[in-house]
mmCIF file of C-alpha atoms in Angstrom:
data_model
loop_
_atom_site.group_PDB
_atom_site.id
_atom_site.type_symbol
_atom_site.label_atom_id
_atom_site.label_comp_id
_atom_site.label_asym_id
_atom_site.label_seq_id
_atom_site.Cartn_x
_atom_site.Cartn_y
_atom_site.Cartn_z
ATOM 1 C CA UNK B 1 32.686 26.103 28.172
ATOM 2 C CA UNK B 2 35.440 23.590 28.817
ATOM 3 C CA UNK B 3 38.961 24.920 28.712
ATOM 4 C CA UNK B 4 41.097 22.842 26.380
ATOM 5 C CA UNK B 5 44.535 22.477 27.942
ATOM 6 C CA UNK B 6 46.208 21.378 24.727
ATOM 7 C CA UNK B 7 44.711 23.798 22.233
ATOM 8 C CA UNK B 8 47.389 25.156 19.896
ATOM 9 C CA UNK B 9 45.515 27.713 17.805
ATOM 10 C CA UNK B 10 43.908 31.042 18.543
ATOM 11 C CA UNK B 11 40.824 32.109 16.599
ATOM 12 C CA UNK B 12 40.398 35.814 15.908
ATOM 13 C CA UNK B 13 37.222 36.872 14.121
ATOM 14 C CA UNK B 14 36.860 39.335 11.246
ATOM 15 C CA UNK B 15 34.012 40.086 8.814
ATOM 16 C CA UNK B 16 33.088 36.910 6.998
ATOM 17 C CA UNK B 17 36.356 35.246 7.910
ATOM 18 C CA UNK B 18 38.340 33.745 10.721
ATOM 19 C CA UNK B 19 42.040 34.368 11.042
ATOM 20 C CA UNK B 20 43.684 31.257 12.442
ATOM 21 C CA UNK B 21 47.002 32.003 14.093
ATOM 22 C CA UNK B 22 49.366 29.415 15.516
ATOM 23 C CA UNK B 23 49.301 30.631 19.092
ATOM 24 C CA UNK B 24 49.544 28.511 22.217
ATOM 25 C CA UNK B 25 49.174 29.112 25.915
ATOM 26 C CA UNK B 26 48.773 27.790 29.475
ATOM 27 C CA UNK B 27 45.813 26.848 31.695
ATOM 28 C CA UNK B 28 44.685 28.346 34.960
ATOM 29 C CA UNK B 29 41.981 27.221 37.417
ATOM 30 C CA UNK B 30 41.273 27.086 41.224
ATOM 31 C CA UNK B 31 39.264 27.488 44.497
ATOM 32 C CA UNK B 32 40.034 27.542 48.292
ATOM 33 C CA UNK B 33 41.144 30.807 49.967
ATOM 34 C CA UNK B 34 40.293 34.232 48.529
ATOM 35 C CA UNK B 35 42.258 36.545 46.261
ATOM 36 C CA UNK B 36 42.939 39.778 48.108
ATOM 37 C CA UNK B 37 41.778 43.212 47.037
ATOM 38 C CA UNK B 38 44.432 45.895 46.655
ATOM 39 C CA UNK B 39 44.031 49.579 47.553
ATOM 40 C CA UNK B 40 42.543 50.257 44.112
ATOM 41 C CA UNK B 41 39.801 52.898 44.068
ATOM 42 C CA UNK B 42 37.298 50.778 42.097
ATOM 43 C CA UNK B 43 36.470 47.087 42.509
ATOM 44 C CA UNK B 44 35.121 45.250 39.480
ATOM 45 C CA UNK B 45 31.611 43.760 39.836
ATOM 46 C CA UNK B 46 30.674 42.537 36.367
ATOM 47 C CA UNK B 47 32.008 42.246 32.843
ATOM 48 C CA UNK B 48 30.641 41.433 29.388
ATOM 49 C CA UNK B 49 32.624 40.029 26.466
ATOM 50 C CA UNK B 50 31.150 40.264 22.980
ATOM 51 C CA UNK B 51 33.511 38.384 20.644
ATOM 52 C CA UNK B 52 31.443 36.538 18.018
ATOM 53 C CA UNK B 53 30.714 32.894 18.900
ATOM 54 C CA UNK B 54 32.198 33.472 22.355
ATOM 55 C CA UNK B 55 29.793 35.989 23.920
ATOM 56 C CA UNK B 56 29.569 35.744 27.689
ATOM 57 C CA UNK B 57 29.437 37.771 30.867
ATOM 58 C CA UNK B 58 30.965 37.496 34.320
ATOM 59 C CA UNK B 59 29.785 38.215 37.842
ATOM 60 C CA UNK B 60 32.393 38.781 40.563
ATOM 61 C CA UNK B 61 31.664 37.720 44.154
ATOM 62 C CA UNK B 62 33.597 38.818 47.244
ATOM 63 C CA UNK B 63 33.655 37.747 50.879
ATOM 64 C CA UNK B 64 32.934 40.066 53.808
ATOM 65 C CA UNK B 65 36.571 41.220 53.790
ATOM 66 C CA UNK B 66 36.332 42.219 50.144
ATOM 67 C CA UNK B 67 38.333 39.282 48.811
ATOM 68 C CA UNK B 68 37.420 37.702 45.471
ATOM 69 C CA UNK B 69 36.102 34.170 46.082
ATOM 70 C CA UNK B 70 33.983 33.301 43.050
ATOM 71 C CA UNK B 71 33.409 34.330 39.447
ATOM 72 C CA UNK B 72 30.286 33.134 37.641
ATOM 73 C CA UNK B 73 30.170 32.839 33.859
ATOM 74 C CA UNK B 74 26.867 33.499 32.080
ATOM 75 C CA UNK B 75 25.594 32.754 28.582
ATOM 76 C CA UNK B 76 24.098 35.569 26.462
ATOM 77 C CA UNK B 77 20.609 34.503 27.652
ATOM 78 C CA UNK B 78 21.651 35.032 31.280
ATOM 79 C CA UNK B 79 21.870 31.387 32.339
ATOM 80 C CA UNK B 80 24.959 30.278 34.237
ATOM 81 C CA UNK B 81 27.389 28.158 32.210
ATOM 82 C CA UNK B 82 30.338 27.778 34.581
ATOM 83 C CA UNK B 83 32.044 29.180 37.652
ATOM 84 C CA UNK B 84 35.500 29.706 39.107
ATOM 85 C CA UNK B 85 36.004 29.133 42.838
ATOM 86 C CA UNK B 86 39.082 31.085 43.859
ATOM 87 C CA UNK B 87 41.336 30.147 46.726
ATOM 88 C CA UNK B 88 44.632 31.330 48.129
ATOM 89 C CA UNK B 89 46.626 28.981 45.903
ATOM 90 C CA UNK B 90 44.060 27.245 43.720
ATOM 91 C CA UNK B 91 41.291 27.944 41.193
ATOM 92 C CA UNK B 92 38.618 25.355 40.421
ATOM 93 C CA UNK B 93 36.775 25.797 37.132
ATOM 94 C CA UNK B 94 33.400 24.032 37.350
ATOM 95 C CA UNK B 95 31.287 23.296 34.289
ATOM 96 C CA UNK B 96 29.093 20.616 32.703
ATOM 97 C CA UNK B 97 30.361 18.024 30.251
ATOM 98 C CA UNK B 98 27.997 15.489 28.705
ATOM 99 C CA UNK B 99 25.272 16.596 31.170
ATOM 100 C CA UNK B 100 27.547 15.639 34.088
ATOM 101 C CA UNK B 101 29.576 17.848 36.457
ATOM 102 C CA UNK B 102 33.229 18.369 35.607
ATOM 103 C CA UNK B 103 36.042 20.479 36.981
ATOM 104 C CA UNK B 104 39.518 21.611 36.012
ATOM 105 C CA UNK B 105 41.832 22.585 38.839
ATOM 106 C CA UNK B 106 45.111 24.460 38.846
ATOM 107 C CA UNK B 107 47.072 24.443 42.089
ATOM 108 C CA UNK B 108 50.155 26.556 42.746
ATOM 109 C CA UNK B 109 53.152 25.659 44.927
ATOM 110 C CA UNK B 110 52.659 28.547 47.370
ATOM 111 C CA UNK B 111 50.289 28.920 50.305
ATOM 112 C CA UNK B 112 48.975 32.347 49.270
ATOM 113 C CA UNK B 113 49.273 33.841 45.777
ATOM 114 C CA UNK B 114 48.739 37.341 47.132
ATOM 115 C CA UNK B 115 51.868 37.063 49.283
ATOM 116 C CA UNK B 116 54.193 34.821 47.255
ATOM 117 C CA UNK B 117 55.115 34.310 43.618
ATOM 118 C CA UNK B 118 54.637 30.709 42.474
ATOM 119 C CA UNK B 119 57.335 28.843 40.580
ATOM 120 C CA UNK B 120 55.191 25.843 39.664
ATOM 121 C CA UNK B 121 51.583 24.744 39.214
ATOM 122 C CA UNK B 122 49.838 21.456 38.442
ATOM 123 C CA UNK B 123 46.481 20.663 36.894
ATOM 124 C CA UNK B 124 43.902 18.044 37.828
ATOM 125 C CA UNK B 125 40.908 17.229 35.607
ATOM 126 C CA UNK B 126 37.761 15.549 36.969
ATOM 127 C CA UNK B 127 35.004 14.371 34.631
ATOM 128 C CA UNK B 128 31.974 12.463 35.961
ATOM 129 C CA UNK B 129 30.678 11.793 32.431
ATOM 130 C CA UNK B 130 33.366 9.198 31.758
ATOM 131 C CA UNK B 131 34.376 8.750 35.423
ATOM 132 C CA UNK B 132 37.939 9.993 34.985
ATOM 133 C CA UNK B 133 40.314 11.825 37.295
ATOM 134 C CA UNK B 134 43.577 12.955 35.739
ATOM 135 C CA UNK B 135 46.013 14.136 38.409
ATOM 136 C CA UNK B 136 49.100 16.152 37.399
ATOM 137 C CA UNK B 137 47.690 16.442 33.898
ATOM 138 C CA UNK B 138 50.081 19.275 33.056
ATOM 139 C CA UNK B 139 52.831 21.171 34.837
ATOM 140 C CA UNK B 140 53.481 24.899 34.517
ATOM 141 C CA UNK B 141 56.692 26.643 35.518
ATOM 142 C CA UNK B 142 56.983 30.392 36.139
ATOM 143 C CA UNK B 143 60.057 32.620 35.872
ATOM 144 C CA UNK B 144 60.570 36.230 36.976
ATOM 145 C CA UNK B 145 62.972 39.114 36.499
ATOM 146 C CA UNK B 146 64.589 41.292 39.184
ATOM 147 C CA UNK B 147 61.390 43.386 39.354
ATOM 148 C CA UNK B 148 59.328 40.239 40.060
ATOM 149 C CA UNK B 149 57.675 40.560 36.656
ATOM 150 C CA UNK B 150 56.587 37.260 35.125
ATOM 151 C CA UNK B 151 58.859 36.800 32.096
ATOM 152 C CA UNK B 152 58.359 33.144 31.150
ATOM 153 C CA UNK B 153 55.728 30.427 31.448
ATOM 154 C CA UNK B 154 56.679 26.873 30.465
ATOM 155 C CA UNK B 155 54.114 24.129 29.966
ATOM 156 C CA UNK B 156 55.166 20.486 30.302
ATOM 157 C CA UNK B 157 53.167 17.282 30.133
ATOM 158 C CA UNK B 158 52.385 15.340 33.267
ATOM 159 C CA UNK B 159 49.890 12.485 32.944
ATOM 160 C CA UNK B 160 48.577 13.934 29.684
ATOM 161 C CA UNK B 161 49.081 11.661 26.696
ATOM 162 C CA UNK B 162 49.976 13.320 23.419
ATOM 163 C CA UNK B 163 49.833 16.981 22.544
ATOM 164 C CA UNK B 164 52.586 19.558 22.472
ATOM 165 C CA UNK B 165 54.572 21.520 25.050
ATOM 166 C CA UNK B 166 55.646 25.138 24.809
ATOM 167 C CA UNK B 167 57.405 28.109 26.364
ATOM 168 C CA UNK B 168 55.985 31.628 26.547
ATOM 169 C CA UNK B 169 58.353 34.594 26.876
ATOM 170 C CA UNK B 170 56.918 37.934 28.049
ATOM 171 C CA UNK B 171 58.498 41.344 27.402
ATOM 172 C CA UNK B 172 57.839 44.615 29.276
ATOM 173 C CA UNK B 173 58.560 48.318 29.016
ATOM 174 C CA UNK B 174 59.849 50.424 31.923
ATOM 175 C CA UNK B 175 56.275 51.189 33.030
ATOM 176 C CA UNK B 176 55.475 47.547 33.729
ATOM 177 C CA UNK B 177 53.369 47.061 30.590
ATOM 178 C CA UNK B 178 53.739 44.098 28.247
ATOM 179 C CA UNK B 179 55.296 44.961 24.885
ATOM 180 C CA UNK B 180 55.239 41.467 23.417
ATOM 181 C CA UNK B 181 54.401 37.788 23.835
ATOM 182 C CA UNK B 182 56.466 35.116 22.103
ATOM 183 C CA UNK B 183 55.559 31.436 22.125
ATOM 184 C CA UNK B 184 57.891 28.637 21.012
ATOM 185 C CA UNK B 185 57.438 24.887 20.838
ATOM 186 C CA UNK B 186 59.331 22.767 23.357
ATOM 187 C CA UNK B 187 57.904 19.639 21.770
ATOM 188 C CA UNK B 188 55.690 20.039 18.723
ATOM 189 C CA UNK B 189 55.808 21.209 15.110
ATOM 190 C CA UNK B 190 59.088 22.466 13.702
ATOM 191 C CA UNK B 191 57.628 25.879 12.936
ATOM 192 C CA UNK B 192 57.796 29.431 14.180
ATOM 193 C CA UNK B 193 54.833 30.855 16.097
ATOM 194 C CA UNK B 194 54.180 34.525 15.234
ATOM 195 C CA UNK B 195 54.778 36.845 18.165
ATOM 196 C CA UNK B 196 52.255 39.286 19.612
ATOM 197 C CA UNK B 197 53.419 42.926 19.548
ATOM 198 C CA UNK B 198 51.605 45.518 21.678
ATOM 199 C CA UNK B 199 51.427 48.993 20.131
ATOM 200 C CA UNK B 200 50.862 51.290 23.125
ATOM 201 C CA UNK B 201 48.995 51.865 26.412
ATOM 202 C CA UNK B 202 46.869 54.488 28.091
ATOM 203 C CA UNK B 203 47.841 55.811 31.536
ATOM 204 C CA UNK B 204 44.761 54.494 33.377
ATOM 205 C CA UNK B 205 44.285 51.513 35.752
ATOM 206 C CA UNK B 206 43.036 48.316 34.139
ATOM 207 C CA UNK B 207 39.646 46.810 35.117
ATOM 208 C CA UNK B 208 41.118 44.144 37.415
ATOM 209 C CA UNK B 209 43.617 46.423 39.180
ATOM 210 C CA UNK B 210 41.813 45.803 42.486
ATOM 211 C CA UNK B 211 42.539 42.051 42.469
ATOM 212 C CA UNK B 212 46.026 41.122 43.580
ATOM 213 C CA UNK B 213 47.540 38.157 41.675
ATOM 214 C CA UNK B 214 44.906 38.512 38.929
ATOM 215 C CA UNK B 215 47.437 37.329 36.351
ATOM 216 C CA UNK B 216 47.330 33.887 37.954
ATOM 217 C CA UNK B 217 43.530 33.711 37.718
ATOM 218 C CA UNK B 218 42.868 34.986 34.170
ATOM 219 C CA UNK B 219 39.175 34.201 34.449
ATOM 220 C CA UNK B 220 38.033 35.555 31.073
ATOM 221 C CA UNK B 221 40.770 33.900 29.076
ATOM 222 C CA UNK B 222 43.581 31.843 30.499
ATOM 223 C CA UNK B 223 47.074 31.317 29.064
ATOM 224 C CA UNK B 224 45.547 29.017 26.461
ATOM 225 C CA UNK B 225 43.189 31.423 24.943
ATOM 226 C CA UNK B 226 41.076 32.548 21.998
ATOM 227 C CA UNK B 227 42.208 36.128 22.499
ATOM 228 C CA UNK B 228 45.592 37.474 23.745
ATOM 229 C CA UNK B 229 44.026 40.769 24.847
ATOM 230 C CA UNK B 230 43.072 39.674 28.394
ATOM 231 C CA UNK B 231 46.499 38.050 28.869
ATOM 232 C CA UNK B 232 48.242 41.294 27.921
ATOM 233 C CA UNK B 233 45.997 43.327 30.220
ATOM 234 C CA UNK B 234 46.384 40.930 33.166
ATOM 235 C CA UNK B 235 50.175 41.204 33.001
ATOM 236 C CA UNK B 236 50.244 44.997 32.568
ATOM 237 C CA UNK B 237 49.752 48.057 34.762
ATOM 238 C CA UNK B 238 47.662 49.999 32.230
ATOM 239 C CA UNK B 239 45.259 49.281 29.345
ATOM 240 C CA UNK B 240 46.604 48.231 25.917
ATOM 241 C CA UNK B 241 45.595 50.381 22.940
ATOM 242 C CA UNK B 242 46.237 47.679 20.375
ATOM 243 C CA UNK B 243 48.388 44.759 19.298
ATOM 244 C CA UNK B 244 49.368 42.840 16.167
ATOM 245 C CA UNK B 245 50.257 39.272 15.217
ATOM 246 C CA UNK B 246 52.102 38.175 12.070
ATOM 247 C CA UNK B 247 53.021 40.193 8.982
ATOM 248 C CA UNK B 248 52.058 40.780 5.335
ATOM 249 C CA UNK B 249 48.969 38.895 4.211
ATOM 250 C CA UNK B 250 48.972 37.092 7.559
ATOM 251 C CA UNK B 251 48.949 40.303 9.603
ATOM 252 C CA UNK B 252 46.271 40.553 12.283
ATOM 253 C CA UNK B 253 45.740 43.839 14.113
ATOM 254 C CA UNK B 254 43.505 44.984 16.934
ATOM 255 C CA UNK B 255 42.862 48.609 17.822
ATOM 256 C CA UNK B 256 41.303 49.356 21.217
ATOM 257 C CA UNK B 257 39.413 52.453 22.368
ATOM 258 C CA UNK B 258 38.113 52.971 25.923
ATOM 259 C CA UNK B 259 35.489 54.984 27.739
ATOM 260 C CA UNK B 260 36.244 55.621 31.421
ATOM 261 C CA UNK B 261 34.410 56.410 34.633
ATOM 262 C CA UNK B 262 35.268 59.472 36.731
ATOM 263 C CA UNK B 263 37.990 57.486 38.519
ATOM 264 C CA UNK B 264 39.737 56.550 35.270
ATOM 265 C CA UNK B 265 38.649 52.898 35.078
ATOM 266 C CA UNK B 266 37.449 51.534 31.704
ATOM 267 C CA UNK B 267 33.682 51.094 31.439
ATOM 268 C CA UNK B 268 33.552 50.277 27.712
ATOM 269 C CA UNK B 269 36.249 48.721 25.562
ATOM 270 C CA UNK B 270 35.817 48.861 21.777
ATOM 271 C CA UNK B 271 37.955 46.265 19.984
ATOM 272 C CA UNK B 272 38.394 46.475 16.209
ATOM 273 C CA UNK B 273 40.042 43.429 14.620
ATOM 274 C CA UNK B 274 41.519 43.745 11.137
ATOM 275 C CA UNK B 275 43.196 41.380 8.698
ATOM 276 C CA UNK B 276 43.377 40.944 4.923
ATOM 277 C CA UNK B 277 39.717 39.849 4.842
ATOM 278 C CA UNK B 278 38.266 42.922 6.527
ATOM 279 C CA UNK B 279 37.340 44.336 9.913
ATOM 280 C CA UNK B 280 35.226 43.195 12.834
ATOM 281 C CA UNK B 281 34.336 45.171 15.978
ATOM 282 C CA UNK B 282 33.191 43.823 19.326
ATOM 283 C CA UNK B 283 32.774 45.345 22.768
ATOM 284 C CA UNK B 284 33.566 44.629 26.385
ATOM 285 C CA UNK B 285 31.941 46.426 29.306
ATOM 286 C CA UNK B 286 32.844 46.690 32.994
ATOM 287 C CA UNK B 287 30.993 47.805 36.132
ATOM 288 C CA UNK B 288 32.534 48.681 39.508
ATOM 289 C CA UNK B 289 31.903 49.721 43.066
ATOM 290 C CA UNK B 290 34.143 52.719 43.745
ATOM 291 C CA UNK B 291 35.242 53.993 47.139
#
């Protein structure tokens, strides 16, 4: 599935209806030197994602030192649809477009994401179908607080023609968990984008706790995303128990319930989406190797 760098809406499914929320975000890709494993007890091996019309699964591959180097994306029938090659400062998303190979690349301005915090990243898009290479397609700028928590992502156009630009502000509690996401247009419609408010967290490690700098990989969903859940989790220490977007008749809510392994890592995640049209439930699952 090709990641659309200039998508400006997020689609959240409920029974018989789709809630369309004005929600924007940023793109992430790469592939050269590996992402390091932390001292986490359990290392993720596979993941399934069951959101309607976006079902997929992931296989995580590590080098002999235990560093994440590749993530394969599979269709519901088990065939491979795409892959992410992960490097020390780059992620390359490889897929097929028009029966031809294509890739989207995001490169950060540091030599090793596991040792340094990036302040900037650039994207390059390669498409053999129409023989195009778009260098510096978009720029992304990253800002941090005194605790080195990522508090703002700004997207700006490079060689991209048309489309909007935005800023994302990120808010945390004193436990290092995201309490809210707020997008605003830098260039684009003169309208407010509803914020995402996180209700609460458990006290357990999240599935990708073993992968240092995971927030800059965001394999399942990147900054520009059909679902804010993985963004919230990637930026947080623990697992979110729910979040909401909008208010009144436009209110969207998600409640999340987990099952855990004996080491406290989620093995099943039950997501229940609710809006004025009804409810819809989908599941995510995770497998690990634990030490």
